[in-house]
PDB file of C-alpha atoms and ligand atoms in Angstrom:
ATOM      1  CA  MET A   1     -13.804  12.989  -5.870  1.00 88.00           C
ATOM      2  CA  LYS A   2     -11.415  14.836  -3.591  1.00 95.00           C
ATOM      3  CA  ARG A   3      -8.413  16.847  -4.442  1.00 97.00           C
ATOM      4  CA  ASP A   4      -6.061  14.619  -2.297  1.00 98.00           C
ATOM      5  CA  ILE A   5      -5.663  11.007  -1.289  1.00 98.00           C
ATOM      6  CA  LEU A   6      -4.150  11.013   2.209  1.00 98.00           C
ATOM      7  CA  GLY A   7      -5.734   8.043   3.929  1.00 98.00           C
ATOM      8  CA  ILE A   8      -8.264   5.420   3.853  1.00 98.00           C
ATOM      9  CA  ARG A   9      -9.495   6.220   7.268  1.00 97.00           C
ATOM     10  CA  GLU A  10     -11.125   9.424   6.168  1.00 97.00           C
ATOM     11  CA  MET A  11     -12.316   8.273   2.781  1.00 98.00           C
ATOM     12  CA  ASP A  12     -16.045   7.394   2.314  1.00 97.00           C
ATOM     13  CA  ILE A  13     -17.146   4.026   0.965  1.00 98.00           C
ATOM     14  CA  GLU A  14     -18.336   5.763  -2.044  1.00 98.00           C
ATOM     15  CA  ASP A  15     -14.866   7.357  -3.004  1.00 97.00           C
ATOM     16  CA  ILE A  16     -13.364   3.612  -2.407  1.00 98.00           C
ATOM     17  CA  LYS A  17     -16.037   2.028  -4.655  1.00 98.00           C
ATOM     18  CA  ALA A  18     -15.217   4.744  -7.311  1.00 98.00           C
ATOM     19  CA  ILE A  19     -11.526   4.370  -7.417  1.00 98.00           C
ATOM     20  CA  LEU A  20     -11.869   0.619  -7.694  1.00 98.00           C
ATOM     21  CA  ALA A  21     -14.529   0.960 -10.606  1.00 98.00           C
ATOM     22  CA  MET A  22     -12.118   3.629 -12.229  1.00 98.00           C
ATOM     23  CA  ALA A  23      -9.215   0.910 -11.815  1.00 98.00           C
ATOM     24  CA  LYS A  24     -11.119  -1.801 -13.323  1.00 98.00           C
ATOM     25  CA  ALA A  25     -11.529   0.527 -16.447  1.00 98.00           C
ATOM     26  CA  ALA A  26      -8.182   1.508 -16.472  1.00 98.00           C
ATOM     27  CA  GLN A  27      -6.738  -2.197 -16.286  1.00 98.00           C
ATOM     28  CA  PRO A  28      -6.547  -2.935 -19.767  1.00 97.00           C
ATOM     29  CA  LYS A  29      -4.168   0.146 -20.264  1.00 97.00           C
ATOM     30  CA  VAL A  30      -1.594  -1.435 -18.226  1.00 97.00           C
ATOM     31  CA  ALA A  31      -0.558  -4.162 -20.480  1.00 95.00           C
ATOM     32  CA  ASP A  32      -1.989  -3.186 -23.825  1.00 97.00           C
ATOM     33  CA  LYS A  33      -0.200  -0.037 -25.309  1.00 96.00           C
ATOM     34  CA  SER A  34      -2.796   0.498 -27.765  1.00 97.00           C
ATOM     35  CA  LYS A  35      -5.513   1.007 -25.176  1.00 97.00           C
ATOM     36  CA  ARG A  36      -3.694   3.877 -23.551  1.00 97.00           C
ATOM     37  CA  ASP A  37      -4.680   7.368 -23.895  1.00 96.00           C
ATOM     38  CA  LYS A  38      -3.576  10.857 -23.167  1.00 96.00           C
ATOM     39  CA  SER A  39      -5.920  11.747 -20.431  1.00 95.00           C
ATOM     40  CA  LEU A  40      -3.129  12.889 -18.152  1.00 96.00           C
ATOM     41  CA  GLU A  41      -1.791  15.021 -20.704  1.00 96.00           C
ATOM     42  CA  ASN A  42      -0.653  18.541 -19.517  1.00 92.00           C
ATOM     43  CA  THR A  43      -0.693  17.268 -16.111  1.00 96.00           C
ATOM     44  CA  SER A  44       2.599  17.322 -14.128  1.00 97.00           C
ATOM     45  CA  ILE A  45       3.309  14.775 -11.419  1.00 98.00           C
ATOM     46  CA  THR A  46       6.110  14.742  -9.038  1.00 98.00           C
ATOM     47  CA  THR A  47       7.351  11.738  -6.726  1.00 98.00           C
ATOM     48  CA  LEU A  48       8.769  13.155  -3.706  1.00 98.00           C
ATOM     49  CA  PHE A  49      10.228  10.168  -1.767  1.00 98.00           C
ATOM     50  CA  TYR A  50      11.945  10.609   1.477  1.00 98.00           C
ATOM     51  CA  GLU A  51      12.037   6.776   2.001  1.00 97.00           C
ATOM     52  CA  ASN A  52      12.913   3.883  -0.243  1.00 97.00           C
ATOM     53  CA  SER A  53      10.617   2.501  -2.808  1.00 97.00           C
ATOM     54  CA  THR A  54      10.283   0.302  -5.939  1.00 97.00           C
ATOM     55  CA  ARG A  55       6.765  -0.406  -6.449  1.00 98.00           C
ATOM     56  CA  THR A  56       4.905   2.700  -5.477  1.00 98.00           C
ATOM     57  CA  LYS A  57       7.257   5.222  -6.830  1.00 98.00           C
ATOM     58  CA  LEU A  58       7.846   3.491 -10.191  1.00 98.00           C
ATOM     59  CA  SER A  59       4.230   2.541 -10.871  1.00 98.00           C
ATOM     60  CA  PHE A  60       3.334   6.434 -10.340  1.00 98.00           C
ATOM     61  CA  LEU A  61       6.122   7.393 -12.765  1.00 98.00           C
ATOM     62  CA  LEU A  62       4.980   4.768 -15.432  1.00 98.00           C
ATOM     63  CA  VAL A  63       1.313   5.844 -15.237  1.00 98.00           C
ATOM     64  CA  GLY A  64       2.528   9.410 -15.704  1.00 97.00           C
ATOM     65  CA  GLU A  65       4.331   7.976 -19.038  1.00 96.00           C
ATOM     66  CA  TYR A  66       1.412   5.893 -20.080  1.00 97.00           C
ATOM     67  CA  LEU A  67      -1.238   8.427 -19.905  1.00 97.00           C
ATOM     68  CA  GLY A  68       0.849  11.527 -21.224  1.00 96.00           C
ATOM     69  CA  ALA A  69       1.467  13.186 -17.978  1.00 95.00           C
ATOM     70  CA  MET A  70       4.916  14.558 -17.338  1.00 87.00           C
ATOM     71  CA  PRO A  71       6.249  12.704 -14.564  1.00 97.00           C
ATOM     72  CA  SER A  72       9.417  13.621 -12.595  1.00 97.00           C
ATOM     73  CA  ASP A  73      11.051  12.162  -9.522  1.00 98.00           C
ATOM     74  CA  LEU A  74      12.940  14.442  -7.040  1.00 97.00           C
ATOM     75  CA  ASN A  75      15.845  12.440  -5.795  1.00 95.00           C
ATOM     76  CA  ILE A  76      15.929  13.357  -2.246  1.00 95.00           C
ATOM     77  CA  SER A  77      19.559  12.404  -1.676  1.00 93.00           C
ATOM     78  CA  THR A  78      20.870  14.797  -4.378  1.00 93.00           C
ATOM     79  CA  SER A  79      18.210  17.492  -3.618  1.00 94.00           C
ATOM     80  CA  SER A  80      18.299  20.859  -1.483  1.00 94.00           C
ATOM     81  CA  VAL A  81      16.601  18.649   1.471  1.00 94.00           C
ATOM     82  CA  ASN A  82      20.263  17.719   2.162  1.00 92.00           C
ATOM     83  CA  LYS A  83      20.826  21.536   2.571  1.00 94.00           C
ATOM     84  CA  GLY A  84      18.188  21.767   5.265  1.00 94.00           C
ATOM     85  CA  GLU A  85      15.127  22.695   3.164  1.00 96.00           C
ATOM     86  CA  THR A  86      11.963  21.939   4.932  1.00 97.00           C
ATOM     87  CA  LEU A  87       9.119  19.616   3.763  1.00 97.00           C
ATOM     88  CA  ILE A  88       6.603  22.345   3.252  1.00 98.00           C
ATOM     89  CA  ASP A  89       9.189  24.696   1.508  1.00 98.00           C
ATOM     90  CA  THR A  90      10.262  21.611  -0.874  1.00 98.00           C
ATOM     91  CA  GLY A  91       6.447  21.074  -1.513  1.00 98.00           C
ATOM     92  CA  LYS A  92       5.802  24.770  -2.326  1.00 98.00           C
ATOM     93  CA  THR A  93       8.834  24.762  -4.649  1.00 98.00           C
ATOM     94  CA  LEU A  94       7.614  21.798  -6.587  1.00 98.00           C
ATOM     95  CA  ALA A  95       3.815  23.403  -6.825  1.00 97.00           C
ATOM     96  CA  ALA A  96       5.526  26.871  -8.124  1.00 98.00           C
ATOM     97  CA  MET A  97       7.153  24.868 -10.798  1.00 97.00           C
ATOM     98  CA  GLY A  98       3.776  23.737 -12.017  1.00 97.00           C
ATOM     99  CA  THR A  99       3.503  20.340 -10.685  1.00 97.00           C
ATOM    100  CA  ASN A 100      -0.270  19.395 -10.338  1.00 98.00           C
ATOM    101  CA  VAL A 101       0.211  16.295  -8.279  1.00 98.00           C
ATOM    102  CA  ILE A 102       2.781  15.451  -5.726  1.00 98.00           C
ATOM    103  CA  ILE A 103       2.972  11.672  -4.531  1.00 98.00           C
ATOM    104  CA  ILE A 104       5.012  11.997  -1.208  1.00 98.00           C
ATOM    105  CA  ARG A 105       6.498   9.086   0.847  1.00 98.00           C
ATOM    106  CA  HIS A 106       7.886  10.409   4.378  1.00 98.00           C
ATOM    107  CA  GLY A 107       8.899   8.561   7.506  1.00 97.00           C
ATOM    108  CA  MET A 108       6.771  10.868   9.703  1.00 97.00           C
ATOM    109  CA  THR A 109       3.235  10.214  10.497  1.00 97.00           C
ATOM    110  CA  GLY A 110       1.148  13.077   9.236  1.00 98.00           C
ATOM    111  CA  ALA A 111       3.738  14.173   6.611  1.00 98.00           C
ATOM    112  CA  ALA A 112       1.074  13.912   3.506  1.00 98.00           C
ATOM    113  CA  HIS A 113      -1.654  15.897   5.501  1.00 98.00           C
ATOM    114  CA  LEU A 114       0.979  18.395   6.477  1.00 98.00           C
ATOM    115  CA  LEU A 115       2.099  18.790   2.860  1.00 98.00           C
ATOM    116  CA  ALA A 116      -1.494  19.112   1.617  1.00 98.00           C
ATOM    117  CA  LYS A 117      -2.510  22.034   3.952  1.00 98.00           C
ATOM    118  CA  ASN A 118       0.208  23.929   2.733  1.00 98.00           C
ATOM    119  CA  VAL A 119       0.468  23.612  -1.125  1.00 98.00           C
ATOM    120  CA  GLY A 120      -1.961  24.469  -3.839  1.00 95.00           C
ATOM    121  CA  CYS A 121      -1.487  21.242  -5.824  1.00 98.00           C
ATOM    122  CA  SER A 122      -3.092  17.612  -5.243  1.00 98.00           C
ATOM    123  CA  VAL A 123      -1.134  15.521  -2.835  1.00 98.00           C
ATOM    124  CA  ILE A 124      -1.275  11.494  -2.797  1.00 98.00           C
ATOM    125  CA  ASN A 125       0.083   9.748   0.433  1.00 98.00           C
ATOM    126  CA  GLY A 126       2.406   7.051  -0.703  1.00 98.00           C
ATOM    127  CA  GLY A 127       3.096   6.081   2.830  1.00 98.00           C
ATOM    128  CA  ASP A 128       3.440   8.155   5.934  1.00 98.00           C
ATOM    129  CA  GLY A 129       5.658   6.462   8.695  1.00 96.00           C
ATOM    130  CA  SER A 130       3.496   3.626  10.259  1.00 95.00           C
ATOM    131  CA  ASN A 131       0.434   5.281   9.483  1.00 97.00           C
ATOM    132  CA  GLU A 132      -1.360   5.110   6.017  1.00 98.00           C
ATOM    133  CA  HIS A 133      -0.427   3.566   2.653  1.00 98.00           C
ATOM    134  CA  PRO A 134      -3.956   4.362   1.014  1.00 98.00           C
ATOM    135  CA  THR A 135      -2.936   3.281  -2.452  1.00 99.00           C
ATOM    136  CA  GLN A 136      -1.419  -0.006  -1.396  1.00 98.00           C
ATOM    137  CA  ALA A 137      -4.744  -0.701   0.670  1.00 98.00           C
ATOM    138  CA  LEU A 138      -6.802   0.211  -2.692  1.00 99.00           C
ATOM    139  CA  LEU A 139      -4.655  -2.056  -4.999  1.00 99.00           C
ATOM    140  CA  ASP A 140      -4.761  -4.835  -2.286  1.00 99.00           C
ATOM    141  CA  MET A 141      -8.863  -4.489  -2.028  1.00 99.00           C
ATOM    142  CA  PHE A 142      -8.998  -4.384  -6.034  1.00 99.00           C
ATOM    143  CA  THR A 143      -6.737  -7.649  -6.090  1.00 99.00           C
ATOM    144  CA  MET A 144      -9.001  -9.415  -3.558  1.00 98.00           C
ATOM    145  CA  GLU A 145     -12.101  -8.103  -5.208  1.00 98.00           C
ATOM    146  CA  GLU A 146     -11.056  -9.379  -8.673  1.00 98.00           C
ATOM    147  CA  ALA A 147      -9.847 -12.862  -7.388  1.00 98.00           C
ATOM    148  CA  LEU A 148     -12.959 -13.447  -5.059  1.00 98.00           C
ATOM    149  CA  GLY A 149     -15.885 -11.538  -6.692  1.00 98.00           C
ATOM    150  CA  THR A 150     -16.468  -9.527  -3.458  1.00 98.00           C
ATOM    151  CA  LEU A 151     -15.092  -8.016  -0.219  1.00 98.00           C
ATOM    152  CA  LYS A 152     -18.192  -8.400   1.652  1.00 98.00           C
ATOM    153  CA  GLY A 153     -17.851 -11.244   4.310  1.00 98.00           C
ATOM    154  CA  ILE A 154     -14.387 -12.389   3.226  1.00 98.00           C
ATOM    155  CA  ASN A 155     -11.779 -13.293   5.882  1.00 98.00           C
ATOM    156  CA  VAL A 156      -8.397 -11.516   5.634  1.00 98.00           C
ATOM    157  CA  ALA A 157      -5.604 -12.506   7.896  1.00 98.00           C
ATOM    158  CA  ILE A 158      -2.478  -9.963   7.928  1.00 98.00           C
ATOM    159  CA  VAL A 159       0.593 -11.674   9.420  1.00 98.00           C
ATOM    160  CA  GLY A 160       3.820  -9.914  10.413  1.00 97.00           C
ATOM    161  CA  ASP A 161       4.956  -6.583  11.889  1.00 96.00           C
ATOM    162  CA  ILE A 162       1.703  -5.154  12.473  1.00 95.00           C
ATOM    163  CA  ALA A 163       2.548  -2.335  14.603  1.00 94.00           C
ATOM    164  CA  ASN A 164       4.995  -0.655  12.136  1.00 94.00           C
ATOM    165  CA  SER A 165       2.987  -1.323   9.063  1.00 96.00           C
ATOM    166  CA  ARG A 166       1.012   1.449   7.404  1.00 97.00           C
ATOM    167  CA  VAL A 167      -0.196  -1.216   4.914  1.00 98.00           C
ATOM    168  CA  ALA A 168      -1.871  -3.018   7.654  1.00 97.00           C
ATOM    169  CA  ARG A 169      -3.674  -0.073   9.063  1.00 97.00           C
ATOM    170  CA  SER A 170      -4.953   1.077   5.740  1.00 98.00           C
ATOM    171  CA  ASN A 171      -6.186  -2.256   4.830  1.00 98.00           C
ATOM    172  CA  VAL A 172      -7.796  -2.637   8.190  1.00 97.00           C
ATOM    173  CA  PHE A 173      -9.563   0.791   7.524  1.00 97.00           C
ATOM    174  CA  GLY A 174     -10.614  -0.121   3.811  1.00 98.00           C
ATOM    175  CA  LEU A 175     -11.608  -3.709   4.289  1.00 98.00           C
ATOM    176  CA  GLN A 176     -13.890  -2.901   7.310  1.00 97.00           C
ATOM    177  CA  LYS A 177     -15.425  -0.294   5.311  1.00 97.00           C
ATOM    178  CA  MET A 178     -16.306  -2.663   2.408  1.00 98.00           C
ATOM    179  CA  GLY A 179     -17.503  -5.255   4.877  1.00 98.00           C
ATOM    180  CA  ALA A 180     -14.550  -7.681   5.049  1.00 98.00           C
ATOM    181  CA  ARG A 181     -13.233  -9.223   8.336  1.00 97.00           C
ATOM    182  CA  VAL A 182      -9.755  -8.656   9.344  1.00 97.00           C
ATOM    183  CA  THR A 183      -7.468 -10.771  11.645  1.00 97.00           C
ATOM    184  CA  LEU A 184      -4.221  -9.467  12.541  1.00 97.00           C
ATOM    185  CA  ALA A 185      -1.341 -11.760  13.745  1.00 97.00           C
ATOM    186  CA  GLY A 186       2.259 -11.501  15.091  1.00 96.00           C
ATOM    187  CA  PRO A 187       4.585 -11.665  18.164  1.00 95.00           C
ATOM    188  CA  ALA A 188       2.901  -9.475  20.718  1.00 93.00           C
ATOM    189  CA  THR A 189       5.729  -6.970  20.527  1.00 93.00           C
ATOM    190  CA  MET A 190       4.606  -6.381  16.919  1.00 94.00           C
ATOM    191  CA  LEU A 191       1.071  -6.013  17.403  1.00 93.00           C
ATOM    192  CA  SER A 192      -0.776  -2.710  17.924  1.00 77.00           C
ATOM    193  CA  GLY A 193      -3.744  -3.090  20.391  1.00 70.00           C
ATOM    194  CA  GLY A 194      -5.362   0.003  18.937  1.00 81.00           C
ATOM    195  CA  MET A 195      -6.506  -1.777  15.780  1.00 83.00           C
ATOM    196  CA  ALA A 196      -8.997  -3.881  17.832  1.00 82.00           C
ATOM    197  CA  ALA A 197     -10.960  -0.345  18.209  1.00 78.00           C
ATOM    198  CA  PHE A 198     -11.295  -0.457  14.294  1.00 85.00           C
ATOM    199  CA  GLY A 199     -12.915  -3.832  14.638  1.00 89.00           C
ATOM    200  CA  ALA A 200      -9.864  -6.089  13.675  1.00 95.00           C
ATOM    201  CA  THR A 201      -9.243  -9.419  15.599  1.00 96.00           C
ATOM    202  CA  ILE A 202      -5.807  -9.584  17.124  1.00 95.00           C
ATOM    203  CA  THR A 203      -3.826 -12.732  17.820  1.00 96.00           C
ATOM    204  CA  ASN A 204      -0.355 -14.090  18.581  1.00 95.00           C
ATOM    205  CA  ASN A 205      -1.354 -17.447  17.005  1.00 97.00           C
ATOM    206  CA  VAL A 206      -0.750 -17.645  13.254  1.00 97.00           C
ATOM    207  CA  LYS A 207      -2.422 -20.785  12.899  1.00 97.00           C
ATOM    208  CA  ASP A 208      -5.710 -19.448  14.588  1.00 97.00           C
ATOM    209  CA  ALA A 209      -5.683 -16.453  12.306  1.00 97.00           C
ATOM    210  CA  ILE A 210      -5.191 -18.370   8.893  1.00 98.00           C
ATOM    211  CA  LYS A 211      -7.492 -21.331   9.574  1.00 97.00           C
ATOM    212  CA  ASP A 212     -10.541 -19.636   8.251  1.00 97.00           C
ATOM    213  CA  ALA A 213      -8.982 -17.208   5.718  1.00 98.00           C
ATOM    214  CA  ASP A 214      -9.818 -16.489   2.221  1.00 98.00           C
ATOM    215  CA  VAL A 215      -6.679 -14.335   1.902  1.00 98.00           C
ATOM    216  CA  ILE A 216      -3.300 -14.605   3.990  1.00 98.00           C
ATOM    217  CA  MET A 217      -1.191 -11.288   3.579  1.00 98.00           C
ATOM    218  CA  GLY A 218       2.391 -11.481   4.924  1.00 98.00           C
ATOM    219  CA  LEU A 219       4.316  -8.460   5.896  1.00 98.00           C
ATOM    220  CA  ARG A 220       7.827  -7.584   6.224  1.00 97.00           C
ATOM    221  CA  VAL A 221       9.548  -7.139   9.653  1.00 95.00           C
ATOM    222  CA  GLN A 222      10.484  -3.355   9.125  1.00 95.00           C
ATOM    223  CA  LEU A 223      13.847  -3.300  11.069  1.00 92.00           C
ATOM    224  CA  GLU A 224      14.228   0.328  10.019  1.00 93.00           C
ATOM    225  CA  ARG A 225      11.356   1.177  12.189  1.00 92.00           C
ATOM    226  CA  GLN A 226      12.331  -1.142  15.136  1.00 88.00           C
ATOM    227  CA  ARG A 227      14.922   0.516  17.689  1.00 83.00           C
ATOM    228  CA  ALA A 228      15.868  -2.816  18.715  1.00 86.00           C
ATOM    229  CA  LEU A 229      14.707  -6.018  17.142  1.00 90.00           C
ATOM    230  CA  LYS A 230      11.560  -6.961  18.770  1.00 92.00           C
ATOM    231  CA  VAL A 231      12.098 -10.706  18.480  1.00 92.00           C
ATOM    232  CA  PRO A 232      15.193 -12.688  19.835  1.00 93.00           C
ATOM    233  CA  SER A 233      16.080 -13.368  16.134  1.00 94.00           C
ATOM    234  CA  LEU A 234      14.730 -13.414  12.634  1.00 96.00           C
ATOM    235  CA  LEU A 235      15.325 -16.983  12.493  1.00 96.00           C
ATOM    236  CA  GLU A 236      13.073 -17.604  15.784  1.00 95.00           C
ATOM    237  CA  TYR A 237      10.569 -15.042  14.057  1.00 96.00           C
ATOM    238  CA  SER A 238      10.509 -17.404  11.225  1.00 97.00           C
ATOM    239  CA  GLN A 239       9.934 -20.410  12.988  1.00 96.00           C
ATOM    240  CA  ALA A 240       7.253 -19.126  15.355  1.00 95.00           C
ATOM    241  CA  PHE A 241       5.335 -16.739  12.981  1.00 96.00           C
ATOM    242  CA  GLY A 242       6.536 -17.238   9.565  1.00 97.00           C
ATOM    243  CA  VAL A 243       4.252 -18.701   6.693  1.00 98.00           C
ATOM    244  CA  ASP A 244       5.748 -21.873   5.445  1.00 97.00           C
ATOM    245  CA  ASP A 245       4.050 -24.936   3.628  1.00 97.00           C
ATOM    246  CA  GLU A 246       3.493 -26.586   7.017  1.00 97.00           C
ATOM    247  CA  MET A 247       1.569 -23.552   8.333  1.00 97.00           C
ATOM    248  CA  LEU A 248      -0.360 -23.136   5.131  1.00 97.00           C
ATOM    249  CA  SER A 249      -1.550 -26.763   5.558  1.00 97.00           C
ATOM    250  CA  HIS A 250      -3.864 -25.391   8.353  1.00 97.00           C
ATOM    251  CA  ALA A 251      -5.642 -23.038   5.978  1.00 98.00           C
ATOM    252  CA  LYS A 252      -8.182 -23.550   3.602  1.00 97.00           C
ATOM    253  CA  PRO A 253      -6.865 -25.033   0.315  1.00 96.00           C
ATOM    254  CA  HIS A 254      -8.031 -22.025  -1.623  1.00 96.00           C
ATOM    255  CA  ALA A 255      -6.627 -19.512   0.583  1.00 98.00           C
ATOM    256  CA  LEU A 256      -4.725 -16.758  -1.466  1.00 98.00           C
ATOM    257  CA  ILE A 257      -1.459 -15.408  -0.660  1.00 98.00           C
ATOM    258  CA  MET A 258      -0.454 -11.839  -0.830  1.00 98.00           C
ATOM    259  CA  HIS A 259       2.276  -9.473   0.076  1.00 98.00           C
ATOM    260  CA  PRO A 260       2.839  -5.785  -0.579  1.00 98.00           C
ATOM    261  CA  GLY A 261       6.543  -6.264  -1.070  1.00 98.00           C
ATOM    262  CA  PRO A 262       9.310  -6.031  -0.710  1.00 97.00           C
ATOM    263  CA  THR A 263       9.660  -9.757   0.579  1.00 97.00           C
ATOM    264  CA  ASN A 264      12.217 -11.097   2.883  1.00 97.00           C
ATOM    265  CA  ARG A 265      11.820 -14.679   1.428  1.00 97.00           C
ATOM    266  CA  GLY A 266      12.252 -17.265   4.239  1.00 97.00           C
ATOM    267  CA  VAL A 267      11.440 -14.719   7.109  1.00 97.00           C
ATOM    268  CA  GLU A 268       7.611 -13.722   6.769  1.00 97.00           C
ATOM    269  CA  MET A 269       6.878 -16.101   4.226  1.00 98.00           C
ATOM    270  CA  THR A 270       8.923 -19.035   2.458  1.00 98.00           C
ATOM    271  CA  ALA A 271       9.643 -18.782  -1.214  1.00 98.00           C
ATOM    272  CA  SER A 272       7.397 -21.838  -1.602  1.00 97.00           C
ATOM    273  CA  VAL A 273       4.453 -20.152  -0.413  1.00 98.00           C
ATOM    274  CA  LEU A 274       5.237 -16.643  -2.051  1.00 98.00           C
ATOM    275  CA  ASP A 275       5.561 -18.563  -5.456  1.00 98.00           C
ATOM    276  CA  SER A 276       2.858 -20.984  -4.778  1.00 97.00           C
ATOM    277  CA  LYS A 277      -0.269 -21.295  -7.358  1.00 97.00           C
ATOM    278  CA  ASN A 278      -2.340 -19.426  -4.887  1.00 98.00           C
ATOM    279  CA  SER A 279      -0.060 -16.496  -4.848  1.00 98.00           C
ATOM    280  CA  LEU A 280      -1.363 -13.031  -6.205  1.00 98.00           C
ATOM    281  CA  VAL A 281       1.971 -11.075  -5.626  1.00 98.00           C
ATOM    282  CA  TYR A 282       2.488 -10.139  -9.073  1.00 98.00           C
ATOM    283  CA  ASN A 283      -1.379  -9.474  -9.739  1.00 98.00           C
ATOM    284  CA  GLN A 284      -1.067  -7.058  -6.899  1.00 98.00           C
ATOM    285  CA  VAL A 285       1.967  -5.278  -8.728  1.00 98.00           C
ATOM    286  CA  ALA A 286       0.073  -5.234 -12.131  1.00 98.00           C
ATOM    287  CA  ASN A 287      -2.900  -3.962 -10.374  1.00 98.00           C
ATOM    288  CA  GLY A 288      -1.061  -1.253  -8.684  1.00 98.00           C
ATOM    289  CA  VAL A 289      -0.596   0.377 -12.000  1.00 98.00           C
ATOM    290  CA  ALA A 290      -4.244   0.315 -12.854  1.00 98.00           C
ATOM    291  CA  VAL A 291      -5.106   1.761  -9.274  1.00 98.00           C
ATOM    292  CA  ARG A 292      -2.756   4.381  -9.533  1.00 98.00           C
ATOM    293  CA  MET A 293      -4.164   5.547 -12.911  1.00 98.00           C
ATOM    294  CA  ALA A 294      -7.431   5.754 -11.047  1.00 98.00           C
ATOM    295  CA  CYS A 295      -6.127   7.578  -8.386  1.00 98.00           C
ATOM    296  CA  LEU A 296      -4.424  10.340 -10.466  1.00 98.00           C
ATOM    297  CA  LYS A 297      -7.580  10.622 -12.410  1.00 97.00           C
ATOM    298  CA  TYR A 298      -9.581  10.806  -8.890  1.00 98.00           C
ATOM    299  CA  VAL A 299      -7.460  13.686  -7.632  1.00 98.00           C
ATOM    300  CA  MET A 300      -7.500  15.718 -11.001  1.00 96.00           C
ATOM    301  CA  GLU A 301     -11.007  15.390 -11.210  1.00 95.00           C
ATOM    302  CA  GLY A 302     -11.464  16.358  -7.629  1.00 93.00           C
ATOM    303  CA  ARG A 303      -9.709  19.733  -8.108  1.00 87.00           C
TER     304      ARG A 303
HETATM  305  C1  LIG B   1       5.506  -1.180   1.893  1.00 68.53           C
HETATM  306  C2  LIG B   1       5.740   0.256   2.621  1.00 68.53           C
HETATM  307  O1  LIG B   1       6.714   0.748   1.902  1.00 68.53           O
HETATM  308  O2  LIG B   1       4.881   0.651   3.197  1.00 68.53           O
HETATM  309  N1  LIG B   1       6.030  -1.349   0.465  1.00 68.53           N
HETATM  310  C3  LIG B   1       5.149  -1.139  -0.513  1.00 68.53           C
HETATM  311  O3  LIG B   1       4.749   0.016  -0.632  1.00 68.53           O
HETATM  312  N2  LIG B   1       4.705  -1.939  -1.221  1.00 68.53           N
HETATM  313  C4  LIG B   1       5.636  -2.411   2.726  1.00 68.53           C
HETATM  314  C5  LIG B   1       7.235  -2.644   3.287  1.00 68.53           C
HETATM  315  O4  LIG B   1       8.073  -1.582   3.162  1.00 68.53           O
HETATM  316  O5  LIG B   1       7.382  -3.586   3.963  1.00 68.53           O
END
C-alpha cells in the first residue's frame, strides 16, 4: 500500500493486483445499499479538477458518500485559482482544512506528482495532461479481467488519438505489466512513437490492429489538446479510422468494445458499435465506482 496513486508506470504489479482484488470485494457495494459500510468515515476527500469531468469526479464523490467519507468538490471556476492562487498553495490550503485525500485533474503533465511532493495528505491522480490516468486504467483492467477471466495473453487494440491520451498511456503501462499485448492504432499525426519503447505495437491500420483483438478500445479525438486539427476533418477521420460495423466485421466475433468516455458517437466509434451486445461501456462506468472505492482505501491504508 502507498500513500498516493500518481501513475501506473511507477506502480508495482503487486499493488495493481491488490487494488483489483480490493475492487472485487467492493463491487457489491456499488449497487446494493445494504452492503455499504462506513469504512471511510472520518475521511475527508476533496476533488480538485482543473479540467472537465463527468465519470472520474462524480464516482469519487459518490464513493465518498457511499462509504461515509465527507466528500467535497472545489469548483475551480469560482475558487481563488481565478485570483491567481497556485496549485501548491491551493493544495496546501485544502490539506490545512483537514482534507485527507485530494483527487486532482490538471492539464499539466506532472501536476499530481508536484502536488503530492508539497502536501501532507494523500493525492490521487485523476488525469494529468497527456501523461497518466491511473484510476481509469485500473477500472479498464478490472473490466477486462471480469469479462475475460484473465489479463495474461489477451490482445487489446486501442484506437484513436493516442498521442494525447493519458488513458492509452496508463493502459499500456498496466496491461503490459499484467501480461497483456497492446496495439495502438490511429493516424500517424495522433500516434506517439514513444510507446513502442514500452512494448506496444504501433500501426496506422485499424483493420490490422483489431483483427486479433479480444478488446477494442476507442478513444476520443481530444480537440482541446490539438493546437490544429491533426486530420483534414473529423468526417475524414471517422471514415479512415473510426470503428463502425463494417470495420468490426474484420474483428473476432467475441471482441469486446470499450471506451473510457466521453464518446463522440459517429467519430471514433459509431452508435451501433458502442451500443452493441459486446459493449462494456457501462460496465466500465459501474466498475469505476468499485475501483475508486478500492483506490481510496488503498491510499488511506498506505498512510
Ligand atoms: C478521459 C480523460 O479525461 O482522460 N475521460 C475519462 O476520464 N473517462 C478521456 C477523454 O477525455 O477523452
